[in-house]
CSV table of C-alpha atoms (C1' of nucleotides) in Angstrom, one decimal:
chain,number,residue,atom,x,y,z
A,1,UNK,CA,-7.3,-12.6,-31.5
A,2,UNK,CA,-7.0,-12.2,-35.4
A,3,UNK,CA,-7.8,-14.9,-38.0
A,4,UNK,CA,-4.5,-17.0,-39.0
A,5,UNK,CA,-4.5,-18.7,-42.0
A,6,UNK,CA,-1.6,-20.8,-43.6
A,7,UNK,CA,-0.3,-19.5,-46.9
A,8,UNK,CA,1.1,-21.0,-49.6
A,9,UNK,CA,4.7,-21.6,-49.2
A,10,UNK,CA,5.9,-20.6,-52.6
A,11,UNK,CA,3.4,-17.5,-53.1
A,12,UNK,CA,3.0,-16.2,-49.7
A,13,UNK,CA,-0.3,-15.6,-50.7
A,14,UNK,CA,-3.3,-16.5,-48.1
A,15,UNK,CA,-6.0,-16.6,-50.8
A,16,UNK,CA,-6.6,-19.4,-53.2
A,17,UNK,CA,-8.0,-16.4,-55.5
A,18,UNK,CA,-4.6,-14.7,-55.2
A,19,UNK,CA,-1.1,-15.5,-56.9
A,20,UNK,CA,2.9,-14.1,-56.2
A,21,UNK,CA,3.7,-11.1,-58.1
A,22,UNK,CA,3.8,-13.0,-61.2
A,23,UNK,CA,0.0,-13.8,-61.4
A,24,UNK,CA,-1.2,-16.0,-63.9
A,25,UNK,CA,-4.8,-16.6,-65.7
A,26,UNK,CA,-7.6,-16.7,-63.6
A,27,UNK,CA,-5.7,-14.9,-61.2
A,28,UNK,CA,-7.8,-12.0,-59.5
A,29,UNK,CA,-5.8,-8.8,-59.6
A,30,UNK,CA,-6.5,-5.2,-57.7
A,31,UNK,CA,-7.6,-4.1,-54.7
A,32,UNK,CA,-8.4,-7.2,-51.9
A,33,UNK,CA,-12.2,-7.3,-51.0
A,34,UNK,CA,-13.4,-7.4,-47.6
A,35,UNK,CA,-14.1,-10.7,-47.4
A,36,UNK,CA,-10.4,-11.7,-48.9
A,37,UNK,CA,-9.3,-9.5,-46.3
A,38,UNK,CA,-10.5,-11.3,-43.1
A,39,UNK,CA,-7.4,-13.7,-44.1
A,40,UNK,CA,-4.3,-12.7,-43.2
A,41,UNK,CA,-1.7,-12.1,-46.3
A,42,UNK,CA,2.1,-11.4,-47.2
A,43,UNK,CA,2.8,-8.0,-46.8
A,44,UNK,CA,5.4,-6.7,-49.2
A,45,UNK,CA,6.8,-4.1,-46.5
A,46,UNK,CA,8.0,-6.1,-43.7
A,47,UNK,CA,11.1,-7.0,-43.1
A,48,UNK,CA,12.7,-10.5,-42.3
A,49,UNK,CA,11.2,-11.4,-39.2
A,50,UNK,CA,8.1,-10.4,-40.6
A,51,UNK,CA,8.1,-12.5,-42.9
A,52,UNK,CA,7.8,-15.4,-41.1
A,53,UNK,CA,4.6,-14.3,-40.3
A,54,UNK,CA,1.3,-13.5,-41.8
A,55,UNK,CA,0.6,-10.0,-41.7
A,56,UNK,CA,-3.2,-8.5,-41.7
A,57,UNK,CA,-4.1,-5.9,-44.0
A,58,UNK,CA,-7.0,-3.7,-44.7
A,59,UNK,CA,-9.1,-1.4,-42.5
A,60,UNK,CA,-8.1,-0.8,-39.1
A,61,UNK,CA,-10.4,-2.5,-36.0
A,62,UNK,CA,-11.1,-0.3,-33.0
A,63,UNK,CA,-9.4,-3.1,-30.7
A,64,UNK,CA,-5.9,-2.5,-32.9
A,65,UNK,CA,-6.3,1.0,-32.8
A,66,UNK,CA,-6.5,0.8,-29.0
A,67,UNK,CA,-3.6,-1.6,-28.6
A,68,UNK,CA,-1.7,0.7,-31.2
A,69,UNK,CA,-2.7,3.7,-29.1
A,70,UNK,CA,-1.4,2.3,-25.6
A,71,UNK,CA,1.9,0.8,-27.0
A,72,UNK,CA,2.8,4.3,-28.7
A,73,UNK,CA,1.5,5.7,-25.0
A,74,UNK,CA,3.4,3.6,-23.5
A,75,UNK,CA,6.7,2.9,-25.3
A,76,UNK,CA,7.0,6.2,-27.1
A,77,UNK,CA,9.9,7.3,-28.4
A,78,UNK,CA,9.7,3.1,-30.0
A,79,UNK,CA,11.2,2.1,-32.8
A,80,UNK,CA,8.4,1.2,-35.7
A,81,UNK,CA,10.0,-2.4,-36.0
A,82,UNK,CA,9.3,-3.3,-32.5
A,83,UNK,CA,5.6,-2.1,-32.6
A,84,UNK,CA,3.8,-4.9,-33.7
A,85,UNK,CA,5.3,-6.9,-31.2
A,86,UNK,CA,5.3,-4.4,-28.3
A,87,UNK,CA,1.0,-3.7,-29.4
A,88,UNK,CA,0.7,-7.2,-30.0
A,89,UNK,CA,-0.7,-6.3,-33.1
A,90,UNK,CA,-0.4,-8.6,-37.0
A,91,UNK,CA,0.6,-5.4,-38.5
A,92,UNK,CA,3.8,-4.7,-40.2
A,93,UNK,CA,5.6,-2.0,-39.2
A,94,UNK,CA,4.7,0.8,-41.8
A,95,UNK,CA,1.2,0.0,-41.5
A,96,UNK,CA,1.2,0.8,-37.8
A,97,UNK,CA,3.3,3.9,-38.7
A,98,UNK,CA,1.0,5.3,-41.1
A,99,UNK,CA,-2.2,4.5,-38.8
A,100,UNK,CA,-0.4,6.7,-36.0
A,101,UNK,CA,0.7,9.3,-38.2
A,102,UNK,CA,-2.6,10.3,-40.2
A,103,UNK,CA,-4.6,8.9,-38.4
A,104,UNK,CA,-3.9,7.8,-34.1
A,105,UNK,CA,-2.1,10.8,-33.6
A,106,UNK,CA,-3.9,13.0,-31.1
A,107,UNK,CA,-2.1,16.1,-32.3
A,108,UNK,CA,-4.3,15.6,-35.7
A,109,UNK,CA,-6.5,17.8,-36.4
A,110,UNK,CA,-10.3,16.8,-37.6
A,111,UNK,CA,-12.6,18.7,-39.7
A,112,UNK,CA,-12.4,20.0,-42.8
A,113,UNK,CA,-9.8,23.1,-44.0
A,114,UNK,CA,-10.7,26.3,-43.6
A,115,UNK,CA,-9.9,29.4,-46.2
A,116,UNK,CA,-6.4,30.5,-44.0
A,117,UNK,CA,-5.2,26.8,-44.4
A,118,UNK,CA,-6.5,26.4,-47.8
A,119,UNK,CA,-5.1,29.5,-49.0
A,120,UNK,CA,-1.7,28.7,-47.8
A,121,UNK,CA,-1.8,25.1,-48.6
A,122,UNK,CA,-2.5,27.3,-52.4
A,123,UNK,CA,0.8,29.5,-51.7
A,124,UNK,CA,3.0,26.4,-50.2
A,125,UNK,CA,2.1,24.2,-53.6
A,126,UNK,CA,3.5,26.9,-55.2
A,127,UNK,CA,6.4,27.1,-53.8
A,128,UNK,CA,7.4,23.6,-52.9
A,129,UNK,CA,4.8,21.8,-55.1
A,130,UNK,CA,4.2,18.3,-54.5
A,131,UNK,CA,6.2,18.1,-51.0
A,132,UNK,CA,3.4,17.6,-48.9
A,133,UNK,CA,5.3,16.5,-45.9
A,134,UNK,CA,7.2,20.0,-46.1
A,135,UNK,CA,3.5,21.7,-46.8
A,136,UNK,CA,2.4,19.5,-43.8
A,137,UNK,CA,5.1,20.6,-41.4
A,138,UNK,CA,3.9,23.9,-42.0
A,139,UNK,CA,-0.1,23.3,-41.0
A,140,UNK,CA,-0.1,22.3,-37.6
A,141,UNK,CA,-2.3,19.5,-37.3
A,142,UNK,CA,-2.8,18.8,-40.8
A,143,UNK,CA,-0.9,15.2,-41.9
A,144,UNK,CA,0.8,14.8,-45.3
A,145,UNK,CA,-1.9,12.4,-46.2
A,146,UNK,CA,-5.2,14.5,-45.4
A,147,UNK,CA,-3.4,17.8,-47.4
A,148,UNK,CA,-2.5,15.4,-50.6
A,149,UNK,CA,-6.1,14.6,-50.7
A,150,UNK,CA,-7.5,17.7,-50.4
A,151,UNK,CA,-5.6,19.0,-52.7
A,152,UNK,CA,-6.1,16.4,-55.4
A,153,UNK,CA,-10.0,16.7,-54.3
A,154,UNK,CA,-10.5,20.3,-53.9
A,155,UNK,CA,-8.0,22.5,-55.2
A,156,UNK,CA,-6.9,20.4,-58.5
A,157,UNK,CA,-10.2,21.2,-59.6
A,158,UNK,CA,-9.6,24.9,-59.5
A,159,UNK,CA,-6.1,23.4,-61.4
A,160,UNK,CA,-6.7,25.7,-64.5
A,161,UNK,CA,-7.7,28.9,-62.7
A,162,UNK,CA,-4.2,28.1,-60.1
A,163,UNK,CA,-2.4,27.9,-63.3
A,164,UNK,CA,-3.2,30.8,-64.7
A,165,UNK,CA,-2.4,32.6,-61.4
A,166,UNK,CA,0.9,30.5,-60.9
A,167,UNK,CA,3.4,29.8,-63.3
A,168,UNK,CA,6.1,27.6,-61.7
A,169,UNK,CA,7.0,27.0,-58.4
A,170,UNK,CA,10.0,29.7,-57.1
A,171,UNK,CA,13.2,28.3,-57.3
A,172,UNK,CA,16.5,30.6,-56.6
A,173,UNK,CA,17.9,31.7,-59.9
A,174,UNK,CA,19.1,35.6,-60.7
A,175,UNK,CA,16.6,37.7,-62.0
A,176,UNK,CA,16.7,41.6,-62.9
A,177,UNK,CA,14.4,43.7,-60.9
A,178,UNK,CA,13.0,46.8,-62.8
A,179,UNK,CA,13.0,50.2,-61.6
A,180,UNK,CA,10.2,50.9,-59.8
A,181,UNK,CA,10.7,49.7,-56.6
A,182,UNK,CA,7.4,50.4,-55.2
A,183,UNK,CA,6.6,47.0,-55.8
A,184,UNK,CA,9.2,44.7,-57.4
A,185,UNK,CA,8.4,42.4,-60.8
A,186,UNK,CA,9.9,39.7,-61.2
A,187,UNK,CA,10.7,37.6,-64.3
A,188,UNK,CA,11.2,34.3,-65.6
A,189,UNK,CA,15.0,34.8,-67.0
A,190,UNK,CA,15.1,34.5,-70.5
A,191,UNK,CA,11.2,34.4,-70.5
A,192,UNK,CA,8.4,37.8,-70.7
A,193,UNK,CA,6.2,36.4,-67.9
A,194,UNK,CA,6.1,37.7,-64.5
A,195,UNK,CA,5.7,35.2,-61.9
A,196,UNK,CA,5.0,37.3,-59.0
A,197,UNK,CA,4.5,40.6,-57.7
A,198,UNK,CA,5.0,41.8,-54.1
A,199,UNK,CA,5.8,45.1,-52.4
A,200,UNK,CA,9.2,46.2,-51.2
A,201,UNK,CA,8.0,47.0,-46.8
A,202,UNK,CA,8.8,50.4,-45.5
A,203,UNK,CA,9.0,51.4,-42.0
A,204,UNK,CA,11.0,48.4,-39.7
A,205,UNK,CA,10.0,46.3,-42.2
A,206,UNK,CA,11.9,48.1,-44.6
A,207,UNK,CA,15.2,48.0,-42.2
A,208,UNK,CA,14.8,43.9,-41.5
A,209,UNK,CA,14.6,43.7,-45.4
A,210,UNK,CA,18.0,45.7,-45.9
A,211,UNK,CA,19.7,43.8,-43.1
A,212,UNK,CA,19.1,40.6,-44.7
A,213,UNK,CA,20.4,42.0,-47.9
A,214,UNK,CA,23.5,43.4,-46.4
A,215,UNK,CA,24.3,40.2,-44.7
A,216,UNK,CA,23.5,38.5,-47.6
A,217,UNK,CA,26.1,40.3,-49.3
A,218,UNK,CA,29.4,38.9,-47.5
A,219,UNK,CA,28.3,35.6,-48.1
A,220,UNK,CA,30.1,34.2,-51.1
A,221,UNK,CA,27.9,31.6,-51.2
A,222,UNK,CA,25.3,34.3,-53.1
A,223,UNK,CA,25.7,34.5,-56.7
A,224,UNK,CA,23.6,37.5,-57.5
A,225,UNK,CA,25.6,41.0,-57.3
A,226,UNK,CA,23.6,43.7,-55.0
A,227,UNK,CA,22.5,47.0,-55.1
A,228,UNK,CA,20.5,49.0,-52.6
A,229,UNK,CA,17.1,48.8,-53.9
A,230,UNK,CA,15.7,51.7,-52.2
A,231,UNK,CA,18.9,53.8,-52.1
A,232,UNK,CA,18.6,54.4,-56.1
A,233,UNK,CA,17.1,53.9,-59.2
A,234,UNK,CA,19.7,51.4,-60.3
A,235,UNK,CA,18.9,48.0,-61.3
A,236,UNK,CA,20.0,44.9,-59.3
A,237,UNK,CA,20.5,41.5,-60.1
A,238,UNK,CA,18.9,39.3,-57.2
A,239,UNK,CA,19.0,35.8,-56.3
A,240,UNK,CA,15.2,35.3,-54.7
A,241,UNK,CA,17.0,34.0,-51.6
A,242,UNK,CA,17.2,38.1,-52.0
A,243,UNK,CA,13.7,38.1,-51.1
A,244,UNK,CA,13.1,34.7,-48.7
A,245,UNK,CA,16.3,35.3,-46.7
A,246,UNK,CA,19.5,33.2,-47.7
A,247,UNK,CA,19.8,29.9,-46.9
A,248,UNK,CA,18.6,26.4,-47.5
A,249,UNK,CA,15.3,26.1,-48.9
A,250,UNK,CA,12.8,25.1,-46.2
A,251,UNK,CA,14.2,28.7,-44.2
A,252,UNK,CA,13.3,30.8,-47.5
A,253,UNK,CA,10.0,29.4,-47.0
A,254,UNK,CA,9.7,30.2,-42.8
A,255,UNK,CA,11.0,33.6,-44.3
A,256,UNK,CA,7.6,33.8,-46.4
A,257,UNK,CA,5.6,32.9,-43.7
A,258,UNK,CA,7.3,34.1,-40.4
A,259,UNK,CA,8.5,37.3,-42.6
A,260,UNK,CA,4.5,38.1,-42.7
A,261,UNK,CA,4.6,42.3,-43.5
A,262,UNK,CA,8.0,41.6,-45.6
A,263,UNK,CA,6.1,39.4,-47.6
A,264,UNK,CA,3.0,38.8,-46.4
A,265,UNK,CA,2.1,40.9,-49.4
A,266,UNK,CA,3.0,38.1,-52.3
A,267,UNK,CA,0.2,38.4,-54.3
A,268,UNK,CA,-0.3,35.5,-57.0
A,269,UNK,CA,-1.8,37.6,-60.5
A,270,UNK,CA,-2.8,36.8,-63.5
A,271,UNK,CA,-2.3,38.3,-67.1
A,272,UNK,CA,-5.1,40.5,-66.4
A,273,UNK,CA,-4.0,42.0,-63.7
A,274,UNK,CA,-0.6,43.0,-65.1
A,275,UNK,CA,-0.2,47.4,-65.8
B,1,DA,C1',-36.5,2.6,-53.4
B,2,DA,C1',-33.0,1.6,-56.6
B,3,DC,C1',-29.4,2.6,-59.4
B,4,DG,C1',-25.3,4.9,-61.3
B,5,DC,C1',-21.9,8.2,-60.9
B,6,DA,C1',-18.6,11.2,-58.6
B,7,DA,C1',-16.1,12.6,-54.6
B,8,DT,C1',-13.6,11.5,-50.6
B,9,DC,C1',-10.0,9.6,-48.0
B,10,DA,C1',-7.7,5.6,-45.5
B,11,DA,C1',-4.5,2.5,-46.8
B,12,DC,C1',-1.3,0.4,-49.8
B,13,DC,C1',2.7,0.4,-52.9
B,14,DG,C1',7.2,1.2,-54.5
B,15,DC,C1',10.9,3.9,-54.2
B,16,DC,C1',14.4,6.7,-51.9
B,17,DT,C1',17.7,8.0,-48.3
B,18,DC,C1',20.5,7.2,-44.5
B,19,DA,C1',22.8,4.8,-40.9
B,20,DA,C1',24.6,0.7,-39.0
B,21,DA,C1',26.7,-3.7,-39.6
C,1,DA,C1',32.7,-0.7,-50.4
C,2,DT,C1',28.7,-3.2,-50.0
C,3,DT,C1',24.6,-4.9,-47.8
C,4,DT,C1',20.7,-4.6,-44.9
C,5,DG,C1',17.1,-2.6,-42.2
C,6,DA,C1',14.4,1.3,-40.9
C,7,DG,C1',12.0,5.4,-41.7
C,8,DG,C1',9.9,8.3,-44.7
C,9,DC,C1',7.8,10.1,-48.8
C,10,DG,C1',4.7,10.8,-53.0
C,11,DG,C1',1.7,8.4,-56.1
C,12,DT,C1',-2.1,5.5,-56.5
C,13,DT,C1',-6.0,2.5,-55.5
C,14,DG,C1',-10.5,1.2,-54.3
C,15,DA,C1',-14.1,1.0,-50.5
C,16,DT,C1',-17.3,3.9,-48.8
C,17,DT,C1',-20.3,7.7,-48.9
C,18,DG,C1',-23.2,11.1,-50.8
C,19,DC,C1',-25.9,12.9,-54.4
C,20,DG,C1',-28.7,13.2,-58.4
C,21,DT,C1',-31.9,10.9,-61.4
DNA sequence: AACGCAATCAACCGCCTCAAA
DNA sequence: ATTTGAGGCGGTTGATTGCGT
C-alpha cells in the first residue's frame, strides 16, 4: 500500500539528502519536500517497536484517513499505540492521534469563528493565557490546534489594542475592594492599575453571590478575611476565588462562564474608560 | 499571466506528566 | 527509586492558498 524504502542503518534516515540529528555539510535541513516525503522516514515519536519500522510522514491521504476513521469506529475506546497496527496504517502513534483529534473527529466543528466564540476565546486568553487545550474544552467543537491558530492569525494582530484592554491574566491573590460597591475595582496589589471592572448582581443573583461567599468563609483553605460587601461600607480583603467561586482553577473559570448574570458583566476597559 | 508577499493551518517537534513495570 | 511507555500539550514550521501589483 505505501512506498517502503530501506534506510540507512546508522541514521535512520530514508533520504540520501538527509542526515541523523547531527547533520553535517551538504546536509539539507528544514521542512521535508513532497517529493522527499513519498519515502518513508524515522519518526522521532515512536516508540520501540516502531522503530523497527519506517514510519510515513507528511500530509494525510484520503485512503489513511478512511482506515484511521474505521479503526477509531471500530476499536474505540483503543489505545494510540495499537492504532497503526489495528488501521493498518505507517503512522506512528501521535501522528494518528493528532489526525483524529483536530482533524477525523466528527465532533469538530468546520468554518470559521464567529464573534460569541471569538470574543470568549478573547476573555479565556485572558484568563488562562496560552492553555489552549483548557480554552478548547471550553468551545465545543473547536480543537486546541484550530483555536492556537486563530489566535496567532487573527487576534495577535489586534495584540496591542488586547493589551491595552488586558493587563495580565487573573490569578488568585488578595486584593482590597474600594467602597463603592456598585461595581467593584480591582487592583493589581502593590500596583495603581485596575485590571478589571465588573458589577456586584442584585436580585437572586445577588443571594447566589453571598452564598458562595459565606461558604467560602469556613473554608480555611481561603486566605483572604471577609466582609459583607453589600451589608456595609467597609472594605474587604478578597481572594478573586471571591469572585470565580473557590476552588481549583479550571472551576473559577466554569464560575465565569456558567455564573453568566454574576459575572457575565466582566467588562475588559482600558485607561480611557476609567472615572 | 506571472510574480512576490502575507496569511492560514495541518502537521511536526520537543518536552512534560503520569502510571505501570 | 528508577526506568519506560503512553498520552498530551504548546510552540514552531513550512506547504498551500489568496491577494495585490
Amino acid at each position: 500500500m505505501f512506498q517502503t524504502f530501506i534506510a540507512s542503518a546508522n541514521t535512520g534516515t530514508a533520504s540520501p539528502t538527509r542526515a541523523g540529528s547531527s547533520g553535517g555539510p551538504g546536509v539539507r535541513k528544514g521542512r521535508w519536500s513532497k517529493e522527499e516525503d513519498t519515502h518513508i522516514r524515522r519518526d522521532q515519536w515512536r516508540s520501540k517497536e516502531e522503530d523497527t519500522l519506517l514510519i510515513r510522514k507528511g500530509q494525510w491521504s484520503e485512503e489513511e484517513d478512511t482506515l484511521l476513521r474505521k479503526c477509531i469506529n471500530q476499536y474505540s475506546p483503543v489505545k494510540w499505540s495499537q492504532v497503526p497496527k489495528l488501521a493498518g496504517l505507517n503512522r506512528c502513534r501521535k501522528s494518528c492521534r493528532l489526525r483524529w483529534v483536530n482533524y477525523l473527529d466528527p465532533s469538530i466543528k468546520r468554518g470559521s469563528f464567529n464573534e460569541d466564540e471569538e470574543d470568549l476565546i478573547i476573555r479565556l486568553h485572558k484568563l488562562l493565557g496560552n492553555r489552549w487545550s483548557l480554552i478548547a474544552g471550553r468551545l465545543p467543537g473547536r480543537t486546541a490546534n484550530d483555536i492556537k491558530n486563530y489566535w496567532n492569525s487573527h487576534l495577535s494582530k489586534r495584540k496591542v489594542n488586547v493589551e491595552q484592554r488586558i493587563l495580565e491574566p487573573i490569578r488568585p491573590k488578595p486584593v482590597t475592594l474600594p467602597q463603592n460597591w456598585s461595581w467593584l475595582r480591582m487592583k493589581k496589589q502593590g500596583e495603581a492599575e485596575p485590571i478589571m471592572e465588573t458589577k456586584v448582581p442584585d436580585g437572586e443573583e445577588h443571594d447566589q453571590w453571598l452564598r458562595m461567599i459565606n461558604d467560602s468563609k469556613h473554608d480555611p483553605e481561603n486566605y483572604y478575611t471577609l466582609n459583607d460587601p453589600m451589608a456595609s461600607n467597609q472594605h474587604a480583603d478578597f481572594g478573586f476565588e471571591c469572585v470565580y467561586g473557590v476552588g481549583e482553577e479550571e472551576s473559577n473559570v466554569d464560575a465565569i462562564l456558567q455564573g453568566d448574570g454574576l459575572l457575565s458583566d466582566i467588562k475588559l476597559w482600558n485607561d480611557s474608560e476609567v472615572e
